Short mmCIF file of C-alpha atoms and ligand atoms in Angstrom, two decimals:
data_model
loop_
_atom_site.label_atom_id
_atom_site.label_comp_id
_atom_site.label_asym_id
_atom_site.label_seq_id
_atom_site.Cartn_x
_atom_site.Cartn_y
_atom_site.Cartn_z
CA MET A 1 58.34 3.07 30.20
CA ALA A 2 55.59 0.74 31.40
CA ILE A 3 52.95 0.09 28.87
CA THR A 4 49.43 0.81 29.90
CA ALA A 5 46.05 0.45 28.26
CA ALA A 6 46.15 4.13 27.42
CA SER A 7 49.59 4.04 25.89
CA VAL A 8 48.86 0.98 23.77
CA TRP A 9 45.65 2.46 22.60
CA SER A 10 47.15 5.81 21.74
CA LYS A 11 49.75 4.05 19.57
CA CYS A 12 46.92 2.15 17.87
CA LEU A 13 45.08 5.37 17.31
CA GLU A 14 48.07 6.97 15.64
CA PHE A 15 48.15 4.14 13.19
CA ILE A 16 44.39 4.16 12.65
CA LYS A 17 44.28 7.88 12.18
CA ASP A 18 46.68 7.64 9.28
CA ASN A 19 44.45 5.17 7.56
CA ILE A 20 40.98 6.65 7.68
CA SER A 21 39.32 9.98 7.15
CA ASP A 22 39.30 12.59 9.92
CA GLN A 23 35.54 12.48 9.95
CA ALA A 24 35.42 8.73 10.49
CA PHE A 25 38.14 8.91 13.06
CA ALA A 26 36.30 11.53 15.06
CA THR A 27 33.05 9.60 14.89
CA TRP A 28 34.19 6.09 15.57
CA PHE A 29 37.48 6.29 17.43
CA GLU A 30 37.53 9.41 19.52
CA PRO A 31 34.65 8.21 21.72
CA ILE A 32 36.51 5.01 22.57
CA LYS A 33 38.30 4.70 25.90
CA ALA A 34 40.96 2.14 26.64
CA ILE A 35 40.14 0.81 30.08
CA LYS A 36 42.25 -2.21 30.77
CA LEU A 37 45.36 -3.97 29.62
CA ASP A 38 46.02 -7.54 30.53
CA GLU A 39 48.64 -8.49 28.00
CA PRO A 40 47.97 -9.43 25.27
CA ILE A 41 44.36 -8.39 25.90
CA LEU A 42 43.27 -4.81 25.55
CA THR A 43 39.83 -3.78 26.75
CA ILE A 44 38.23 -0.80 25.17
CA GLN A 45 35.00 0.81 26.11
CA VAL A 46 32.49 1.74 23.40
CA PRO A 47 29.25 3.66 23.84
CA SER A 48 26.84 1.08 22.46
CA LYS A 49 26.40 -2.28 20.92
CA PHE A 50 25.70 -0.58 17.66
CA PHE A 51 29.04 1.10 17.92
CA TYR A 52 30.69 -2.22 18.48
CA GLU A 53 28.97 -3.73 15.44
CA TRP A 54 30.01 -0.84 13.33
CA LEU A 55 33.62 -1.21 14.35
CA GLU A 56 33.47 -4.93 13.70
CA GLU A 57 32.09 -4.43 10.30
CA HIS A 58 34.08 -1.49 9.07
CA TYR A 59 37.29 -1.31 11.00
CA ILE A 60 38.07 -4.76 12.25
CA LYS A 61 41.09 -5.25 10.01
CA LEU A 62 42.52 -1.94 10.95
CA LEU A 63 41.99 -2.66 14.63
CA LYS A 64 43.57 -6.05 14.33
CA VAL A 65 46.65 -4.85 12.51
CA SER A 66 47.21 -1.93 14.82
CA LEU A 67 46.75 -4.06 17.91
CA GLN A 68 49.04 -6.82 16.71
CA LYS A 69 51.68 -4.22 15.98
CA GLU A 70 51.62 -3.24 19.65
CA LEU A 71 50.87 -6.50 21.43
CA GLY A 72 52.09 -9.18 19.09
CA PRO A 73 50.30 -11.85 17.05
CA ASP A 74 48.24 -13.09 20.02
CA ALA A 75 46.72 -9.70 20.62
CA LYS A 76 43.07 -9.76 21.63
CA LEU A 77 40.51 -7.07 21.85
CA VAL A 78 37.68 -6.98 24.36
CA TYR A 79 34.85 -4.55 24.05
CA SER A 80 33.14 -3.17 27.07
CA ILE A 81 29.84 -1.66 26.13
CA VAL A 82 28.22 0.99 28.26
CA MET A 83 25.70 3.61 27.70
CA ASP A 84 27.04 7.06 28.04
CA GLN A 85 25.17 10.00 29.57
CA ASN A 86 22.07 9.18 31.57
CA LEU A 87 22.61 5.47 31.41
CA SER A 88 26.08 5.56 32.87
CA LYS A 89 24.92 4.33 36.25
CA ALA A 90 23.94 1.04 34.77
CA ASP A 91 26.35 -1.84 35.13
CA PRO A 92 28.65 -1.90 32.22
CA TYR A 93 28.94 -5.29 30.73
CA THR A 94 31.61 -6.86 28.75
CA VAL A 95 31.63 -8.71 25.52
CA LYS A 96 34.64 -10.87 24.97
CA ILE A 97 36.07 -11.23 21.56
CA PRO A 98 37.69 -14.61 21.15
CA SER A 99 39.98 -14.96 18.21
CA SER A 100 38.15 -18.06 17.10
CA ASN A 101 34.90 -17.77 15.23
CA LYS A 102 33.21 -20.69 16.90
CA GLU A 103 30.50 -18.80 18.67
CA LYS A 104 28.64 -16.46 16.52
CA LEU A 105 25.67 -14.43 17.39
CA LYS A 106 24.02 -14.75 14.03
CA PRO A 107 26.23 -16.09 11.32
CA GLN A 108 24.78 -13.99 8.53
CA GLU A 109 25.32 -10.83 10.47
CA LEU A 110 28.56 -11.11 12.27
CA ASN A 111 31.27 -12.69 10.26
CA ALA A 112 34.10 -10.41 11.16
CA PRO A 113 37.32 -12.19 12.09
CA MET A 114 36.81 -11.50 15.76
CA ASN A 115 33.48 -12.25 17.23
CA ILE A 116 31.47 -12.09 20.37
CA GLU A 117 30.30 -14.81 22.66
CA SER A 118 26.61 -14.88 22.23
CA SER A 119 25.83 -15.63 25.85
CA LYS A 120 27.34 -12.37 26.97
CA VAL A 121 25.35 -10.16 24.67
CA LYS A 122 22.81 -8.01 26.38
CA ASN A 123 21.47 -4.76 25.24
CA PRO A 124 21.85 -1.71 27.41
CA PHE A 125 18.32 -0.64 26.64
CA VAL A 126 16.72 -3.59 28.29
CA ILE A 127 18.53 -3.23 31.56
CA PRO A 128 15.66 -3.21 34.03
CA GLY A 129 14.83 -0.15 35.99
CA LEU A 130 16.03 2.31 33.41
CA GLN A 131 13.80 5.18 32.59
CA LYS A 132 12.84 5.19 28.98
CA LEU A 133 12.65 8.40 27.10
CA LYS A 134 9.21 9.63 26.26
CA ILE A 135 8.91 9.84 22.55
CA ASP A 136 6.23 11.49 20.47
CA SER A 137 5.06 8.74 18.18
CA GLN A 138 4.21 11.11 15.32
CA LEU A 139 1.00 9.20 14.67
CA ASN A 140 -2.03 10.71 13.01
CA ILE A 141 -5.14 9.67 14.92
CA ASN A 142 -7.30 10.00 11.83
CA PHE A 143 -5.53 7.14 10.16
CA ASN A 144 -6.87 4.39 12.38
CA PHE A 145 -8.20 0.89 11.78
CA ASP A 146 -11.82 1.97 12.21
CA ASN A 147 -11.40 4.21 9.19
CA PHE A 148 -9.45 1.69 7.20
CA ILE A 149 -12.08 -0.19 5.26
CA GLU A 150 -11.37 -3.81 4.51
CA GLY A 151 -11.68 -5.25 1.02
CA GLU A 152 -10.35 -8.07 -1.14
CA THR A 153 -7.44 -5.98 -2.27
CA ASN A 154 -6.11 -4.99 1.14
CA ARG A 155 -7.12 -7.95 3.28
CA LEU A 156 -3.73 -9.57 3.72
CA ALA A 157 -1.91 -6.37 4.58
CA ARG A 158 -4.66 -5.27 6.90
CA SER A 159 -4.85 -8.51 8.84
CA ALA A 160 -1.08 -8.74 9.11
CA GLY A 161 -1.16 -5.21 10.52
CA LYS A 162 -3.81 -6.25 13.02
CA ALA A 163 -1.78 -9.27 14.08
CA ILE A 164 1.27 -7.14 14.66
CA ALA A 165 -0.67 -4.61 16.67
CA LYS A 166 -1.73 -7.44 18.93
CA ARG A 167 1.73 -8.88 19.40
CA PRO A 168 4.40 -6.49 18.21
CA GLY A 169 7.61 -8.38 17.61
CA GLY A 170 5.85 -11.58 18.53
CA THR A 171 4.76 -12.76 15.10
CA SER A 172 6.79 -13.96 12.18
CA PHE A 173 5.77 -10.80 10.35
CA ASN A 174 8.95 -8.99 11.19
CA PRO A 175 9.50 -6.83 9.35
CA LEU A 176 6.08 -6.29 7.92
CA PHE A 177 6.78 -4.89 4.50
CA ILE A 178 3.74 -3.18 3.00
CA TYR A 179 3.99 -2.16 -0.62
CA GLY A 180 1.75 -0.75 -3.30
CA GLY A 181 1.27 2.18 -5.64
CA VAL A 182 0.44 5.70 -4.76
CA GLY A 183 -2.76 6.44 -2.85
CA LEU A 184 -3.55 2.83 -1.99
CA GLY A 185 -3.41 3.23 1.79
CA LYS A 186 0.16 2.44 2.86
CA THR A 187 0.54 5.49 5.05
CA HIS A 188 -2.91 5.08 6.51
CA LEU A 189 -2.28 1.45 7.39
CA ALA A 190 1.13 2.25 8.86
CA HIS A 191 -0.42 4.79 11.23
CA ALA A 192 -3.27 2.45 12.08
CA ILE A 193 -0.81 -0.22 13.19
CA GLY A 194 1.07 2.26 15.35
CA LEU A 195 -2.09 3.58 16.95
CA GLU A 196 -3.37 0.14 17.77
CA VAL A 197 -0.06 -0.92 19.28
CA LYS A 198 -0.18 2.10 21.54
CA GLU A 199 -3.70 1.32 22.55
CA LYS A 200 -3.03 -2.32 23.28
CA HIS A 201 0.50 -1.91 24.64
CA PRO A 202 0.81 1.51 26.22
CA GLU A 203 4.23 0.63 27.59
CA LYS A 204 5.74 0.24 24.13
CA THR A 205 7.61 3.04 22.45
CA VAL A 206 6.20 3.49 18.97
CA LEU A 207 7.64 5.75 16.33
CA TYR A 208 6.36 6.62 12.88
CA VAL A 209 8.81 8.33 10.58
CA ASP A 210 8.98 8.66 6.86
CA MET A 211 12.18 7.72 5.17
CA GLN A 212 12.83 11.18 3.83
CA LYS A 213 12.79 12.53 7.34
CA PHE A 214 15.03 9.72 8.54
CA ILE A 215 17.52 10.51 5.79
CA GLN A 216 17.45 14.17 6.62
CA GLN A 217 17.88 13.53 10.34
CA TYR A 218 20.83 11.32 9.67
CA ALA A 219 22.43 13.91 7.40
CA GLU A 220 22.04 16.50 10.13
CA ALA A 221 23.39 14.16 12.76
CA SER A 222 26.43 13.43 10.61
CA ARG A 223 27.04 17.07 9.98
CA SER A 224 26.97 17.91 13.66
CA ASN A 225 28.80 14.75 14.65
CA ASN A 226 25.83 13.35 16.53
CA ARG A 227 25.60 10.04 14.78
CA ASN A 228 25.65 8.20 18.04
CA ASP A 229 22.74 10.12 19.45
CA PHE A 230 20.83 9.46 16.29
CA ILE A 231 21.50 5.76 16.51
CA HIS A 232 20.78 5.53 20.20
CA PHE A 233 17.52 7.25 19.70
CA TYR A 234 16.37 4.72 17.12
CA GLN A 235 17.59 1.83 19.21
CA MET A 236 15.11 2.74 21.90
CA ILE A 237 12.08 2.21 19.74
CA ASP A 238 9.97 -0.91 20.29
CA VAL A 239 7.87 -0.54 17.17
CA LEU A 240 9.58 1.36 14.41
CA ILE A 241 7.40 2.28 11.45
CA ILE A 242 9.19 3.69 8.44
CA ASP A 243 7.11 4.94 5.55
CA ASP A 244 8.34 5.00 1.95
CA VAL A 245 11.63 3.15 2.36
CA GLN A 246 12.13 3.32 -1.39
CA PHE A 247 13.64 6.76 -0.76
CA LEU A 248 16.65 4.99 0.68
CA SER A 249 17.55 4.12 -2.87
CA GLY A 250 21.01 5.36 -3.77
CA LYS A 251 21.70 6.68 -0.26
CA LYS A 252 24.66 4.53 0.63
CA GLY A 253 25.54 6.08 3.97
CA THR A 254 22.00 6.05 5.30
CA GLN A 255 21.50 2.49 4.07
CA ASP A 256 24.47 1.50 6.16
CA VAL A 257 23.20 3.05 9.31
CA PHE A 258 19.67 1.83 8.70
CA PHE A 259 20.99 -1.68 8.22
CA HIS A 260 22.54 -1.63 11.65
CA ILE A 261 19.54 -0.14 13.34
CA PHE A 262 17.38 -2.71 11.60
CA ASN A 263 19.57 -5.57 12.78
CA ASP A 264 19.79 -4.33 16.28
CA LEU A 265 16.04 -3.90 16.64
CA HIS A 266 15.24 -7.13 14.88
CA GLN A 267 17.66 -9.13 16.96
CA ARG A 268 16.06 -7.90 20.11
CA GLY A 269 12.63 -8.82 18.84
CA HIS A 270 11.46 -5.31 18.25
CA GLN A 271 8.91 -4.79 15.53
CA LEU A 272 9.64 -3.12 12.22
CA VAL A 273 6.97 -1.99 9.81
CA LEU A 274 8.14 -0.71 6.46
CA THR A 275 6.23 0.62 3.50
CA SER A 276 7.37 1.09 -0.05
CA ASP A 277 5.89 1.90 -3.40
CA LYS A 278 7.36 -1.29 -4.83
CA PRO A 279 8.25 -4.79 -3.67
CA PRO A 280 11.72 -5.25 -2.13
CA VAL A 281 13.29 -6.78 -5.23
CA ASP A 282 12.28 -3.85 -7.39
CA ILE A 283 13.88 -1.16 -5.28
CA GLN A 284 16.78 0.23 -7.28
CA ASP A 285 20.16 1.06 -5.82
CA MET A 286 19.52 -0.69 -2.57
CA GLU A 287 22.09 -2.90 -0.95
CA GLN A 288 21.37 -6.57 -1.33
CA ARG A 289 21.71 -7.25 2.38
CA LEU A 290 18.93 -4.76 3.06
CA ILE A 291 16.67 -6.18 0.39
CA SER A 292 17.15 -9.62 1.84
CA ARG A 293 16.23 -8.38 5.30
CA PHE A 294 13.12 -6.71 3.98
CA LYS A 295 12.05 -10.16 2.89
CA TRP A 296 12.64 -11.81 6.25
CA GLY A 297 9.14 -11.21 7.53
CA LEU A 298 6.04 -10.76 5.47
CA SER A 299 5.66 -8.71 2.31
CA ALA A 300 2.05 -7.77 1.75
CA ASP A 301 0.76 -5.62 -1.05
CA LEU A 302 -2.08 -3.18 -1.26
CA GLN A 303 -3.65 -3.61 -4.65
CA ILE A 304 -5.79 -1.33 -6.76
CA PRO A 305 -9.12 -1.27 -4.89
CA GLU A 306 -11.98 -3.30 -6.30
CA TYR A 307 -15.41 -1.79 -6.93
CA ASP A 308 -16.94 -2.97 -3.65
CA LEU A 309 -14.11 -1.52 -1.62
CA ARG A 310 -14.30 1.77 -3.49
CA ARG A 311 -17.98 1.96 -2.83
CA SER A 312 -17.66 1.06 0.88
CA ILE A 313 -15.01 3.71 1.33
CA LEU A 314 -17.27 6.34 -0.21
CA VAL A 315 -20.24 5.28 1.89
CA HIS A 316 -18.13 5.28 5.02
CA LYS A 317 -16.77 8.72 4.31
CA LEU A 318 -20.21 10.15 3.60
CA GLU A 319 -21.55 8.68 6.81
CA LYS A 320 -18.68 10.03 8.81
CA ASP A 321 -19.16 13.51 7.39
CA GLY A 322 -22.93 13.30 7.79
CA LEU A 323 -23.53 13.77 4.09
CA ASP A 324 -26.22 12.36 1.93
CA ILE A 325 -25.90 12.03 -1.81
CA PRO A 326 -27.93 9.95 -4.25
CA GLU A 327 -27.02 6.29 -4.61
CA GLU A 328 -26.51 6.63 -8.33
CA VAL A 329 -23.90 9.31 -7.74
CA VAL A 330 -22.07 7.09 -5.27
CA ASP A 331 -22.21 4.31 -7.85
CA TYR A 332 -21.00 6.61 -10.55
CA ILE A 333 -17.96 7.71 -8.58
CA ALA A 334 -17.15 4.21 -7.38
CA LYS A 335 -17.40 2.91 -10.90
CA ASN A 336 -15.42 5.55 -12.61
CA VAL A 337 -12.69 6.55 -10.25
CA LYS A 338 -10.72 3.38 -10.11
CA SER A 339 -7.05 4.03 -9.95
CA ASN A 340 -6.55 4.66 -6.25
CA ILE A 341 -8.20 5.72 -3.02
CA ARG A 342 -6.70 9.14 -2.83
CA GLU A 343 -8.27 9.94 -6.20
CA LEU A 344 -11.54 8.52 -5.03
CA GLU A 345 -11.58 10.79 -2.01
CA GLY A 346 -10.47 13.68 -4.17
CA ALA A 347 -13.38 13.09 -6.53
CA LEU A 348 -15.86 13.13 -3.70
CA ASN A 349 -14.35 16.26 -2.19
CA SER A 350 -14.31 18.14 -5.46
CA LEU A 351 -17.91 17.19 -6.10
CA MET A 352 -18.88 18.45 -2.65
CA ALA A 353 -17.00 21.66 -3.23
CA GLN A 354 -18.66 22.30 -6.58
CA SER A 355 -22.10 21.62 -5.20
CA LEU A 356 -21.52 23.99 -2.30
CA LEU A 357 -20.01 26.67 -4.46
CA ASN A 358 -22.78 26.64 -7.05
CA LYS A 359 -25.47 25.95 -4.49
CA LYS A 360 -26.61 23.02 -6.58
CA GLU A 361 -27.89 19.74 -5.33
CA ILE A 362 -25.69 16.79 -6.10
CA THR A 363 -27.15 14.91 -9.03
CA LEU A 364 -25.72 12.46 -11.51
CA PRO A 365 -25.30 15.08 -14.26
CA LEU A 366 -23.54 17.39 -11.82
CA ALA A 367 -21.26 14.53 -10.79
CA GLN A 368 -20.55 13.66 -14.41
CA LYS A 369 -19.66 17.23 -15.13
CA ALA A 370 -17.66 17.75 -11.98
CA LEU A 371 -15.65 14.61 -12.51
CA ALA A 372 -15.27 14.90 -16.26
CA ASN A 373 -11.54 15.45 -16.02
CA LEU A 374 -10.94 12.58 -13.69
CA VAL A 375 -13.14 10.19 -15.56
CA LYS A 376 -12.12 11.09 -19.09
CA HIS A 377 -8.85 9.46 -18.42
CA HIS A 378 -10.60 6.14 -17.93
CA ARG A 379 -13.03 6.57 -20.77
CA LYS A 380 -10.30 6.14 -23.31
CA GLU A 381 -10.32 2.47 -22.55
CA ILE A 382 -13.96 2.17 -23.59
CA SER A 383 -14.22 1.46 -27.30
CA ILE A 384 -17.18 1.63 -29.63
CA ASP A 385 -16.94 -2.12 -30.16
CA TYR A 386 -17.13 -2.68 -26.44
CA ILE A 387 -20.20 -0.47 -26.11
CA GLN A 388 -21.99 -2.31 -28.93
CA LYS A 389 -21.17 -5.59 -27.30
CA VAL A 390 -22.55 -4.51 -23.93
CA VAL A 391 -25.73 -3.14 -25.51
CA CYS A 392 -26.33 -6.30 -27.54
CA GLU A 393 -25.76 -8.51 -24.55
CA TYR A 394 -28.10 -6.42 -22.46
CA PHE A 395 -30.96 -6.65 -24.98
CA LYS A 396 -30.01 -10.18 -26.00
CA ILE A 397 -29.76 -9.38 -29.68
CA PRO A 398 -27.01 -10.43 -32.07
CA LEU A 399 -24.41 -7.86 -33.03
CA GLU A 400 -25.09 -8.33 -36.78
CA LYS A 401 -28.60 -7.02 -36.30
CA VAL A 402 -27.34 -3.72 -34.91
CA GLN A 403 -24.86 -3.53 -37.77
CA SER A 404 -27.55 -4.23 -40.37
CA LYS A 405 -30.00 -1.92 -42.11
CA THR A 406 -33.02 -3.26 -40.27
CA ARG A 407 -35.47 -0.73 -38.87
CA LYS A 408 -37.19 -3.03 -36.46
CA ARG A 409 -38.03 -1.00 -33.41
CA ASP A 410 -36.06 -2.90 -30.76
CA ILE A 411 -32.98 -3.01 -32.99
CA VAL A 412 -33.22 0.70 -33.77
CA GLN A 413 -33.43 1.41 -30.08
CA ALA A 414 -30.34 -0.66 -29.31
CA ARG A 415 -28.46 1.02 -32.14
CA GLN A 416 -29.41 4.46 -30.88
CA LEU A 417 -28.33 3.62 -27.37
CA ALA A 418 -24.98 2.35 -28.64
CA MET A 419 -24.49 5.59 -30.55
CA PHE A 420 -25.48 7.67 -27.55
CA PHE A 421 -22.96 5.94 -25.28
CA ALA A 422 -20.29 5.99 -27.96
CA LYS A 423 -20.70 9.76 -28.09
CA GLN A 424 -20.52 9.98 -24.30
CA TYR A 425 -17.74 7.59 -23.59
CA THR A 426 -15.40 7.85 -26.54
CA ASN A 427 -13.69 10.71 -28.27
CA ALA A 428 -14.89 9.54 -31.68
CA SER A 429 -16.60 12.01 -34.01
CA LEU A 430 -20.25 11.65 -34.97
CA ALA A 431 -19.20 10.54 -38.44
CA SER A 432 -16.85 7.94 -37.11
CA ILE A 433 -19.43 6.60 -34.67
CA GLY A 434 -21.94 6.37 -37.51
CA SER A 435 -19.56 4.49 -39.75
CA GLN A 436 -18.76 1.97 -37.02
CA ILE A 437 -22.35 1.38 -35.89
CA GLY A 438 -24.38 0.20 -38.86
CA LYS A 439 -22.72 2.41 -41.48
CA ARG A 440 -24.86 5.48 -40.79
CA ASP A 441 -24.03 9.15 -41.33
CA HIS A 442 -23.32 11.74 -38.68
CA ALA A 443 -26.86 13.17 -38.78
CA THR A 444 -28.29 9.81 -37.80
CA VAL A 445 -25.95 9.66 -34.83
CA LEU A 446 -26.90 13.16 -33.76
CA HIS A 447 -30.55 12.25 -34.03
CA ALA A 448 -29.95 9.10 -31.99
CA CYS A 449 -28.30 11.09 -29.20
CA LYS A 450 -31.24 13.51 -29.05
CA THR A 451 -33.79 10.72 -29.09
CA VAL A 452 -32.10 8.86 -26.24
CA LYS A 453 -31.88 12.03 -24.20
CA ASN A 454 -35.55 12.88 -24.76
CA LEU A 455 -36.77 9.39 -24.12
CA SER A 456 -34.80 9.00 -20.92
CA GLU A 457 -36.43 12.14 -19.63
CA THR A 458 -39.95 11.06 -20.48
CA ASP A 459 -39.98 7.28 -20.39
CA LYS A 460 -39.27 5.58 -17.09
CA ILE A 461 -38.56 2.18 -18.56
CA PHE A 462 -36.20 3.63 -21.11
CA LYS A 463 -34.47 5.62 -18.40
CA GLY A 464 -33.93 2.32 -16.60
CA TYR A 465 -32.21 0.93 -19.72
CA VAL A 466 -29.91 3.92 -19.86
CA GLU A 467 -28.96 3.60 -16.23
CA ASP A 468 -28.36 -0.13 -16.43
CA LEU A 469 -26.25 0.24 -19.51
CA ARG A 470 -24.25 3.08 -18.05
CA ARG A 471 -23.43 0.91 -15.10
CA LYS A 472 -22.48 -2.03 -17.28
CA ILE A 473 -20.32 0.01 -19.58
CA GLY A 474 -18.64 1.74 -16.67
CA ALA A 475 -17.99 -1.49 -14.79
CA GLU A 476 -14.63 -3.23 -15.06
P1 ADP B 501 -0.30 5.80 0.17
O1 ADP B 501 0.50 6.06 1.40
O2 ADP B 501 -0.30 4.37 -0.25
O3 ADP B 501 0.06 6.70 -0.98
P2 ADP B 501 -2.45 6.80 1.80
O4 ADP B 501 -2.33 5.92 2.98
O5 ADP B 501 -1.98 8.19 1.92
O6 ADP B 501 -1.82 6.12 0.52
O7 ADP B 501 -3.99 6.78 1.36
C1 ADP B 501 -4.58 7.77 0.52
C2 ADP B 501 -5.93 8.15 1.06
O8 ADP B 501 -6.81 7.06 0.95
C3 ADP B 501 -5.89 8.53 2.53
O9 ADP B 501 -6.72 9.63 2.76
C4 ADP B 501 -6.42 7.31 3.23
O10 ADP B 501 -7.10 7.65 4.41
C5 ADP B 501 -7.37 6.73 2.21
N1 ADP B 501 -7.47 5.27 2.30
C6 ADP B 501 -6.59 4.38 1.84
N2 ADP B 501 -7.00 3.12 2.07
C7 ADP B 501 -8.17 3.22 2.70
C8 ADP B 501 -9.11 2.26 3.22
N3 ADP B 501 -8.90 0.94 3.10
N4 ADP B 501 -10.21 2.73 3.83
C9 ADP B 501 -10.42 4.06 3.93
N5 ADP B 501 -9.60 5.00 3.47
C10 ADP B 501 -8.48 4.61 2.85
MG1 MG B 502 2.11 7.34 1.72
#
């Protein structure tokens, strides 16, 4: 019986089938067609370059052994890569696999025993004249650059994002890896980049997806045996933005597929933007080869916002919503809600809600009350010692004076203010405050608190002291 491409290949398949799972066989071998035999060279047709890479990486040994069994030690395999379905009219092109490793596409990526000649590699997606699929970018128009306020703590990430939006894939920031804690603006920035790319480069296909969705999509695709469709879909994206890549941690299968999609896009100069709640090195259970790729471009962090940025964000938001609240309230929020921007916005919203609900004007006391829960958390850091220090510095008097028995008026005043703020900003009891500030009893502290309250309501200058001190004590 004459041997044909089909007969050789079916013998190979028998062998391969015995050596891998049914699932893998169905996914990676059933779609292959043997199209030509020119002994000892067998040409097989695979649906995509990705497919070819996957075979090279995972099944090359198996392919080699099975092929040599049929065609002898000089057996060679040639891949012909075509797009299936709608792209089938395009010219198929062939990648030859020489048995020598001399010509490698990218040494760190393709080190399988058989390799492709780099000059022959083209990607099916860039074949001119092909209609690209219209893809919904999943971008939120509210998260744009106009709304993304610049500050010290986000400048690098923001300007890298801007640069990318100008020339996606054309900068050395590929991938752009944005990391930072919760509520610091990663998602917002990711959308802003996508939106600006679309505005500046309407022809580019942009996609925003969060990693959890990507993982879920891949699981579904695997279940329904549509891995190839999944992969093809992602290979069509010019600017792929994946939010929260830390969720890839521990997901071996998805890491694998993501690695190949990443490589494919990166090799073709497509832009990747990734966000994570931690820097690449700190992501647990992530393959090393992925971590190293995350570091190829630029890693930029979003840090905890500084006071000026917090304040600008509040002012911007108030302006946008056409709201007007007293400066001192804006200051108060900006000073006290420090941990992240989501909390900052939450504080403002909850204050607005309370004022609306109770039909009360927004004042500092209302803000203090409304935000008590949020702010208390930060108050713990303020100690009685710290308050005394701030007060003494403010009035330019030595600490020992406040601690002494002296009843000189200016010293008494400073002491009373220190007690008042200690009561407000610490959880210490009256007795404990008294013992730490000049060895007084609890009644003295209580009296001090009342006096400060009264005076700040009747005496403008004194009120000024209270406000200044509050700001200084609240500041970082
Ligand atoms: P993350 O993804 O890092 O957890 P988000 O991007 O969801 O954070 O940001 C939390 C909130 O803070 C969002 O409402 C976002 O619009 C807002 N935000 C973050 N950074 C800024 C900024 N620089 N200017 C204005 N708003 C910001
Ligand atoms: Mg986010």
